[in-house]
Amino acid sequence: MVRQLFLPKEGGGSLRRFLAIRQHLFRDKWNDDRPIRGPITLFDFRRHDDVADVRESLLPATNRRGGIFGGWRVSDDSVIGGFSTSEMKFIEGRETKGETNSNKIAPPFLRWSGTLNTEINRHSHLARNVTRSGFAAIFTPEFPLGAPLGNKYRALEICCRTDGRTYAINLKVESYFPEDMYQGFISGTGQGQNNIADQATNDLADVDDNDTHNTAVDQTDEEEEQILDVREHLKARKKIISSQDPNNHPYHGHPPAGFQRLILPFKDFALTSRGRMRHEQRDLDGSVNIESIGFTLMDGKDGDFCFDLVSLRAVNIMGGEVVGTKEDDTREEELIASFQRKKKKDPEDEL
């Protein structure tokens, strides 16, 4: 009974969640000697344990195994007598081995949907002095003792598909004040395209000062032709490397086919308490220890909503791109080396 509580045979559970984060951090500490580390996965519904956790959360309350740390859950203004409704549903993925057509591949995801209603319940207004209504929220399972990211990661990556409405992202972090919540906002296009926030690029990208200097130099036609050849070569090489990048895979990629990638720098999260902005702000750019993550819809617009979530990762940004894992760097170096070997064998080969 106790073993099933902490290490359920179906997979998932708070202990596995605790171990997964710390094993990843420990492995990166000793194996990844780069000054900027690659991403760390917080939740991903392409992983067996995360799927097991959400399946457990969808069971009737009487059939759940319980435990100290809760699972996925939804909430809305019905707790204060409001009329909004929300629910979550797990959508199975579809992966065909050897298939690269994104139309035949669909990753698994968690769908959070419902209806927002800003009407204030008259009885709630009289009995509880409720003056605002119209919200819905979804919360991830808690990390036992938190996810100690420290200052090694600069942003939160969200692979999702939205309806274009504005959603709040809530980070519950370790703090001396239990009511503190760091909050950011996303507004997706709902078109499944790969988006990296411009603010993330501007704040986190490393810019080479040498690239900002423009020098006027007279060039001959032959030199211009050589430059064009080099550019075409680099473009072709980048295209081939990109095609073999696992982050661009329609199922395993970040984002997968049909979804978008949104990135929020930790420094842009605002400190709130009980839904209101704190007068004294503390930047979330130091020792980050995430206890849980939540999404809230409270844009004041009545109507249906739908939010599909695939994964959450803590990432670093360099040059406007997410820093990959050390394995990604090794793979790119191998591809570049193969280009160089091919060039030596056939120097007249044009790409």
Tab-separated table of C-alpha atoms in Angstrom:
chain	number	residue	atom	x	y	z
A	1	MET	CA	0.000	0.000	0.000
A	2	VAL	CA	2.758	2.445	0.943
A	3	ARG	CA	4.808	1.490	-2.106
A	4	GLN	CA	1.809	2.055	-4.386
A	5	LEU	CA	1.390	5.497	-2.838
A	6	PHE	CA	4.934	6.667	-3.603
A	7	LEU	CA	5.895	4.421	-6.557
A	8	PRO	CA	2.649	3.401	-8.254
A	9	LYS	CA	2.959	0.474	-10.637
A	10	GLU	CA	1.161	2.481	-13.340
A	11	GLY	CA	4.010	4.999	-13.319
A	12	GLY	CA	4.210	8.594	-12.207
A	13	GLY	CA	3.880	9.661	-8.589
A	14	SER	CA	5.494	12.358	-6.492
A	15	LEU	CA	8.647	10.355	-5.733
A	16	ARG	CA	9.400	9.726	-9.412
A	17	ARG	CA	8.785	13.414	-10.094
A	18	PHE	CA	11.222	14.329	-7.313
A	19	LEU	CA	13.890	11.926	-8.606
A	20	ALA	CA	13.532	12.914	-12.275
A	21	ILE	CA	14.292	16.583	-11.614
A	22	ARG	CA	17.228	15.935	-9.316
A	23	GLN	CA	18.770	13.272	-11.531
A	24	HIS	CA	18.664	15.647	-14.474
A	25	LEU	CA	20.240	18.484	-12.473
A	26	PHE	CA	22.915	16.180	-11.064
A	27	ARG	CA	23.737	14.747	-14.499
A	28	ASP	CA	24.036	18.213	-16.034
A	29	LYS	CA	26.232	19.408	-13.179
A	30	TRP	CA	28.860	16.737	-13.895
A	31	ASN	CA	28.426	16.114	-17.629
A	32	ASP	CA	27.541	19.496	-19.090
A	33	ASP	CA	30.518	21.822	-18.640
A	34	ARG	CA	29.072	24.548	-20.869
A	35	PRO	CA	28.493	27.941	-19.214
A	36	ILE	CA	24.860	27.893	-20.425
A	37	ARG	CA	22.998	24.620	-19.992
A	38	GLY	CA	20.436	22.987	-22.220
A	39	PRO	CA	16.748	22.676	-21.311
A	40	ILE	CA	15.298	20.710	-18.416
A	41	THR	CA	11.839	19.173	-18.778
A	42	LEU	CA	9.329	19.946	-16.037
A	43	PHE	CA	6.293	18.252	-17.603
A	44	ASP	CA	5.890	16.516	-20.954
A	45	PHE	CA	2.937	14.349	-21.953
A	46	ARG	CA	5.182	12.349	-24.264
A	47	ARG	CA	6.736	10.862	-21.108
A	48	HIS	CA	5.126	7.826	-19.516
A	49	ASP	CA	5.242	9.097	-15.926
A	50	ASP	CA	3.596	12.429	-16.777
A	51	VAL	CA	0.838	10.616	-18.657
A	52	ALA	CA	0.300	8.315	-15.656
A	53	ASP	CA	-0.051	11.351	-13.369
A	54	VAL	CA	-2.682	13.024	-15.526
A	55	ARG	CA	-4.617	9.764	-15.921
A	56	GLU	CA	-4.661	9.441	-12.144
A	57	SER	CA	-5.990	12.998	-11.832
A	58	LEU	CA	-8.852	12.223	-14.237
A	59	LEU	CA	-10.133	9.347	-12.123
A	60	PRO	CA	-13.125	9.847	-9.808
A	61	ALA	CA	-12.025	11.206	-6.425
A	62	THR	CA	-12.898	7.934	-4.685
A	63	ASN	CA	-10.559	5.948	-6.974
A	64	ARG	CA	-7.463	8.129	-6.666
A	65	ARG	CA	-4.536	6.946	-4.600
A	66	GLY	CA	-4.272	10.288	-2.788
A	67	GLY	CA	-1.045	11.386	-1.150
A	68	ILE	CA	0.573	14.500	0.233
A	69	PHE	CA	1.224	16.102	-3.162
A	70	GLY	CA	-1.784	16.665	-5.383
A	71	GLY	CA	-2.072	15.899	-9.078
A	72	TRP	CA	-3.429	17.912	-11.977
A	73	ARG	CA	-6.578	19.826	-11.035
A	74	VAL	CA	-8.894	22.521	-12.369
A	75	SER	CA	-10.758	25.287	-10.610
A	76	ASP	CA	-13.111	28.119	-11.571
A	77	ASP	CA	-15.284	30.808	-10.058
A	78	SER	CA	-17.916	28.270	-9.059
A	79	VAL	CA	-16.029	28.131	-5.737
A	80	ILE	CA	-17.360	31.652	-5.034
A	81	GLY	CA	-20.771	31.035	-6.573
A	82	GLY	CA	-19.826	32.021	-10.131
A	83	PHE	CA	-21.116	30.481	-13.335
A	84	SER	CA	-17.898	29.623	-15.182
A	85	THR	CA	-17.137	25.969	-15.912
A	86	SER	CA	-13.948	24.152	-16.863
A	87	GLU	CA	-12.646	20.628	-17.327
A	88	MET	CA	-9.509	18.831	-18.466
A	89	LYS	CA	-9.163	15.874	-20.811
A	90	PHE	CA	-6.156	13.899	-21.982
A	91	ILE	CA	-5.891	13.430	-25.758
A	92	GLU	CA	-3.918	10.407	-26.903
A	93	GLY	CA	-1.093	10.910	-29.384
A	94	ARG	CA	-0.547	9.223	-32.721
A	95	GLU	CA	2.952	8.357	-33.880
A	96	THR	CA	3.781	6.256	-36.939
A	97	LYS	CA	7.325	4.893	-36.948
A	98	GLY	CA	9.325	6.122	-39.902
A	99	GLU	CA	6.629	8.636	-40.806
A	100	THR	CA	7.612	12.311	-41.124
A	101	ASN	CA	4.324	13.677	-42.512
A	102	SER	CA	3.003	15.962	-39.793
A	103	ASN	CA	-0.577	15.316	-40.952
A	104	LYS	CA	-0.264	11.702	-39.806
A	105	ILE	CA	1.451	12.501	-36.503
A	106	ALA	CA	-0.180	13.989	-33.416
A	107	PRO	CA	1.511	14.306	-30.013
A	108	PRO	CA	-0.422	13.579	-26.819
A	109	PHE	CA	-1.605	16.646	-24.943
A	110	LEU	CA	-3.768	17.842	-22.075
A	111	ARG	CA	-6.838	19.809	-23.145
A	112	TRP	CA	-8.229	22.344	-20.693
A	113	SER	CA	-11.520	23.832	-21.872
A	114	GLY	CA	-14.705	25.363	-20.605
A	115	THR	CA	-16.827	28.500	-20.585
A	116	LEU	CA	-16.020	31.799	-18.909
A	117	ASN	CA	-18.928	33.751	-17.419
A	118	THR	CA	-18.331	37.115	-15.750
A	119	GLU	CA	-21.821	37.354	-14.264
A	120	ILE	CA	-21.780	37.903	-10.492
A	121	ASN	CA	-24.021	35.665	-8.451
A	122	ARG	CA	-26.426	37.904	-6.544
A	123	HIS	CA	-26.418	35.653	-3.485
A	124	SER	CA	-22.596	35.543	-3.434
A	125	HIS	CA	-22.472	39.320	-3.694
A	126	LEU	CA	-24.778	39.721	-0.703
A	127	ALA	CA	-23.319	36.929	1.456
A	128	ARG	CA	-19.581	37.235	0.624
A	129	ASN	CA	-19.343	40.723	-0.871
A	130	VAL	CA	-18.114	39.245	-4.164
A	131	THR	CA	-17.487	42.077	-6.640
A	132	ARG	CA	-15.600	40.239	-9.425
A	133	SER	CA	-16.188	36.958	-11.185
A	134	GLY	CA	-15.205	35.154	-14.344
A	135	PHE	CA	-12.067	33.034	-14.011
A	136	ALA	CA	-10.871	29.487	-14.589
A	137	ALA	CA	-7.566	27.855	-13.691
A	138	ILE	CA	-5.572	24.652	-14.059
A	139	PHE	CA	-2.688	23.559	-11.816
A	140	THR	CA	0.157	21.106	-12.307
A	141	PRO	CA	1.130	18.534	-9.668
A	142	GLU	CA	3.473	19.864	-6.996
A	143	PHE	CA	7.183	19.138	-6.988
A	144	PRO	CA	8.208	17.576	-3.650
A	145	LEU	CA	10.662	20.042	-2.071
A	146	GLY	CA	10.403	22.083	-5.269
A	147	ALA	CA	12.345	22.025	-8.542
A	148	PRO	CA	15.649	23.729	-7.552
A	149	LEU	CA	16.615	25.401	-10.841
A	150	GLY	CA	18.771	27.970	-9.055
A	151	ASN	CA	20.133	30.595	-11.436
A	152	LYS	CA	21.021	28.127	-14.218
A	153	TYR	CA	17.913	28.778	-16.323
A	154	ARG	CA	16.555	32.062	-17.595
A	155	ALA	CA	13.100	31.367	-19.022
A	156	LEU	CA	10.039	29.107	-19.088
A	157	GLU	CA	9.171	27.403	-22.385
A	158	ILE	CA	5.557	26.418	-23.034
A	159	CYS	CA	4.642	24.141	-25.952
A	160	CYS	CA	0.928	24.694	-26.384
A	161	ARG	CA	-1.960	25.550	-28.677
A	162	THR	CA	-4.309	28.329	-27.624
A	163	ASP	CA	-7.470	29.999	-28.865
A	164	GLY	CA	-5.809	33.418	-29.005
A	165	ARG	CA	-7.041	34.584	-25.603
A	166	THR	CA	-4.680	35.964	-22.962
A	167	TYR	CA	-3.705	33.456	-20.259
A	168	ALA	CA	-1.838	34.121	-17.037
A	169	ILE	CA	1.047	31.824	-16.059
A	170	ASN	CA	1.400	31.369	-12.304
A	171	LEU	CA	4.677	30.224	-10.766
A	172	LYS	CA	4.472	29.108	-7.158
A	173	VAL	CA	8.046	29.282	-5.912
A	174	GLU	CA	9.690	28.688	-2.573
A	175	SER	CA	9.167	31.832	-0.501
A	176	TYR	CA	8.898	33.061	3.066
A	177	PHE	CA	5.454	34.419	2.142
A	178	PRO	CA	3.026	31.568	1.299
A	179	GLU	CA	0.636	33.825	-0.638
A	180	ASP	CA	3.284	35.071	-3.064
A	181	MET	CA	2.787	34.118	-6.699
A	182	TYR	CA	4.845	35.155	-9.722
A	183	GLN	CA	2.691	35.832	-12.748
A	184	GLY	CA	3.330	36.296	-16.461
A	185	PHE	CA	1.027	36.413	-19.497
A	186	ILE	CA	0.861	34.706	-22.879
A	187	SER	CA	-1.355	35.372	-25.853
A	188	GLY	CA	-1.080	32.663	-28.491
A	189	THR	CA	-2.129	32.917	-32.105
A	190	GLY	CA	-3.962	29.593	-32.156
A	191	GLN	CA	-2.270	28.786	-35.483
A	192	GLY	CA	0.345	26.327	-34.244
A	193	GLN	CA	3.359	28.295	-35.433
A	194	ASN	CA	6.762	28.428	-33.753
A	195	ASN	CA	6.810	31.643	-31.695
A	196	ILE	CA	9.618	32.911	-29.500
A	197	ALA	CA	8.680	36.018	-27.583
A	198	ASP	CA	10.422	39.124	-28.907
A	199	GLN	CA	11.033	40.221	-25.337
A	200	ALA	CA	12.854	36.966	-24.611
A	201	THR	CA	15.042	37.498	-27.653
A	202	ASN	CA	15.835	41.092	-26.726
A	203	ASP	CA	16.506	40.368	-23.049
A	204	LEU	CA	18.363	37.088	-23.263
A	205	ALA	CA	20.082	36.932	-26.653
A	206	ASP	CA	23.839	37.401	-26.732
A	207	VAL	CA	24.747	39.993	-29.348
A	208	ASP	CA	28.166	40.031	-30.945
A	209	ASP	CA	29.358	43.637	-31.003
A	210	ASN	CA	31.504	42.878	-34.025
A	211	ASP	CA	28.356	42.198	-36.047
A	212	THR	CA	27.024	45.708	-35.463
A	213	HIS	CA	29.821	47.499	-37.294
A	214	ASN	CA	29.241	48.117	-41.001
A	215	THR	CA	32.393	48.673	-43.026
A	216	ALA	CA	32.251	49.975	-46.595
A	217	VAL	CA	34.616	47.935	-48.752
A	218	ASP	CA	34.838	47.939	-52.531
A	219	GLN	CA	34.340	44.416	-53.832
A	220	THR	CA	34.965	42.956	-57.242
A	221	ASP	CA	32.390	40.838	-59.074
A	222	GLU	CA	34.451	37.724	-58.362
A	223	GLU	CA	34.512	38.430	-54.616
A	224	GLU	CA	30.747	39.057	-54.566
A	225	GLU	CA	30.189	35.753	-56.367
A	226	GLN	CA	32.362	33.929	-53.809
A	227	ILE	CA	30.422	35.511	-50.943
A	228	LEU	CA	27.132	34.405	-52.504
A	229	ASP	CA	28.493	30.876	-52.889
A	230	VAL	CA	29.492	30.809	-49.222
A	231	ARG	CA	26.077	32.073	-48.157
A	232	GLU	CA	24.331	29.450	-50.246
A	233	HIS	CA	26.620	26.798	-48.774
A	234	LEU	CA	25.862	27.943	-45.209
A	235	LYS	CA	22.146	28.106	-45.968
A	236	ALA	CA	22.152	24.570	-47.368
A	237	ARG	CA	24.180	23.289	-44.422
A	238	LYS	CA	21.837	24.934	-41.922
A	239	LYS	CA	18.832	23.450	-43.703
A	240	ILE	CA	20.247	19.926	-43.523
A	241	ILE	CA	21.236	20.304	-39.865
A	242	SER	CA	17.809	21.719	-39.063
A	243	SER	CA	16.092	18.811	-40.825
A	244	GLN	CA	17.949	16.360	-38.564
A	245	ASP	CA	17.426	18.390	-35.383
A	246	PRO	CA	15.260	16.380	-32.948
A	247	ASN	CA	13.698	19.640	-31.776
A	248	ASN	CA	12.041	19.949	-35.206
A	249	HIS	CA	10.510	16.463	-35.179
A	250	PRO	CA	6.695	16.602	-35.713
A	251	TYR	CA	6.143	14.340	-32.665
A	252	HIS	CA	9.162	14.716	-30.360
A	253	GLY	CA	10.031	18.306	-31.263
A	254	HIS	CA	9.688	21.512	-29.292
A	255	PRO	CA	7.166	22.426	-30.489
A	256	PRO	CA	5.646	19.372	-32.190
A	257	ALA	CA	3.534	19.697	-35.323
A	258	GLY	CA	0.431	21.832	-34.875
A	259	PHE	CA	1.622	23.536	-31.689
A	260	GLN	CA	3.560	26.684	-30.861
A	261	ARG	CA	6.437	27.478	-28.536
A	262	LEU	CA	6.072	30.442	-26.215
A	263	ILE	CA	8.937	31.622	-24.012
A	264	LEU	CA	8.678	33.819	-20.931
A	265	PRO	CA	11.865	35.105	-19.270
A	266	PHE	CA	11.754	34.626	-15.511
A	267	LYS	CA	12.757	38.260	-15.055
A	268	ASP	CA	9.497	39.380	-16.678
A	269	PHE	CA	7.265	37.651	-14.122
A	270	ALA	CA	5.556	40.050	-11.708
A	271	LEU	CA	5.100	39.346	-8.001
A	272	THR	CA	1.444	39.105	-6.937
A	273	SER	CA	-0.466	38.180	-3.810
A	274	ARG	CA	-4.110	37.032	-3.767
A	275	GLY	CA	-4.481	38.094	-7.394
A	276	ARG	CA	-3.158	41.624	-6.904
A	277	MET	CA	0.193	43.161	-7.756
A	278	ARG	CA	2.513	43.594	-4.782
A	279	HIS	CA	3.676	47.147	-4.180
A	280	GLU	CA	7.221	45.955	-3.492
A	281	GLN	CA	8.476	43.817	-6.371
A	282	ARG	CA	11.209	41.142	-6.142
A	283	ASP	CA	12.655	39.943	-9.449
A	284	LEU	CA	12.513	36.231	-10.162
A	285	ASP	CA	16.043	36.049	-11.547
A	286	GLY	CA	18.013	34.563	-8.683
A	287	SER	CA	17.603	31.184	-7.002
A	288	VAL	CA	14.436	29.769	-8.591
A	289	ASN	CA	12.800	26.817	-6.819
A	290	ILE	CA	9.468	26.036	-8.506
A	291	GLU	CA	6.851	24.279	-6.370
A	292	SER	CA	4.045	24.227	-8.974
A	293	ILE	CA	2.820	25.936	-12.145
A	294	GLY	CA	-0.666	27.089	-13.032
A	295	PHE	CA	-2.586	28.695	-15.905
A	296	THR	CA	-5.458	31.122	-15.368
A	297	LEU	CA	-7.950	32.687	-17.752
A	298	MET	CA	-9.422	35.936	-16.428
A	299	ASP	CA	-9.593	38.253	-19.435
A	300	GLY	CA	-13.114	39.458	-18.651
A	301	LYS	CA	-14.612	38.043	-21.864
A	302	ASP	CA	-17.597	35.719	-21.744
A	303	GLY	CA	-17.469	32.641	-23.935
A	304	ASP	CA	-15.837	29.285	-24.563
A	305	PHE	CA	-12.101	28.726	-24.267
A	306	CYS	CA	-9.658	25.935	-25.112
A	307	PHE	CA	-6.015	25.489	-24.145
A	308	ASP	CA	-3.916	22.485	-25.230
A	309	LEU	CA	-0.641	21.785	-23.420
A	310	VAL	CA	2.160	19.447	-24.532
A	311	SER	CA	5.170	20.326	-22.362
A	312	LEU	CA	6.813	22.769	-19.959
A	313	ARG	CA	10.590	23.256	-19.818
A	314	ALA	CA	13.067	25.592	-18.156
A	315	VAL	CA	15.411	26.889	-20.867
A	316	ASN	CA	18.187	29.315	-21.758
A	317	ILE	CA	18.209	31.591	-24.799
A	318	MET	CA	21.217	32.556	-26.906
A	319	GLY	CA	21.071	34.439	-30.180
A	320	GLY	CA	17.286	34.241	-30.170
A	321	GLU	CA	17.315	30.425	-30.051
A	322	VAL	CA	16.797	27.923	-27.263
A	323	VAL	CA	20.116	26.447	-26.165
A	324	GLY	CA	20.058	22.741	-26.989
A	325	THR	CA	21.412	19.828	-25.013
A	326	LYS	CA	25.045	18.789	-25.174
A	327	GLU	CA	23.968	15.869	-27.383
A	328	ASP	CA	22.507	18.385	-29.855
A	329	ASP	CA	25.838	20.217	-30.005
A	330	THR	CA	27.717	16.947	-30.563
A	331	ARG	CA	25.313	15.982	-33.349
A	332	GLU	CA	25.800	19.351	-35.086
A	333	GLU	CA	29.585	19.068	-34.798
A	334	GLU	CA	29.430	15.627	-36.416
A	335	LEU	CA	27.342	16.989	-39.287
A	336	ILE	CA	29.738	19.899	-39.826
A	337	ALA	CA	32.694	17.480	-39.810
A	338	SER	CA	30.952	15.346	-42.433
A	339	PHE	CA	30.504	18.437	-44.635
A	340	GLN	CA	34.199	19.225	-44.325
A	341	ARG	CA	35.200	15.660	-45.226
A	342	LYS	CA	32.902	15.740	-48.238
A	343	LYS	CA	34.326	19.094	-49.323
A	344	LYS	CA	37.879	17.710	-49.230
A	345	LYS	CA	36.919	14.669	-51.291
A	346	ASP	CA	35.032	16.669	-53.908
A	347	PRO	CA	36.110	20.336	-53.780
A	348	GLU	CA	34.178	21.167	-56.948
A	349	ASP	CA	30.910	19.894	-55.569
A	350	GLU	CA	28.443	22.786	-55.348
A	351	LEU	CA	25.690	22.829	-52.784
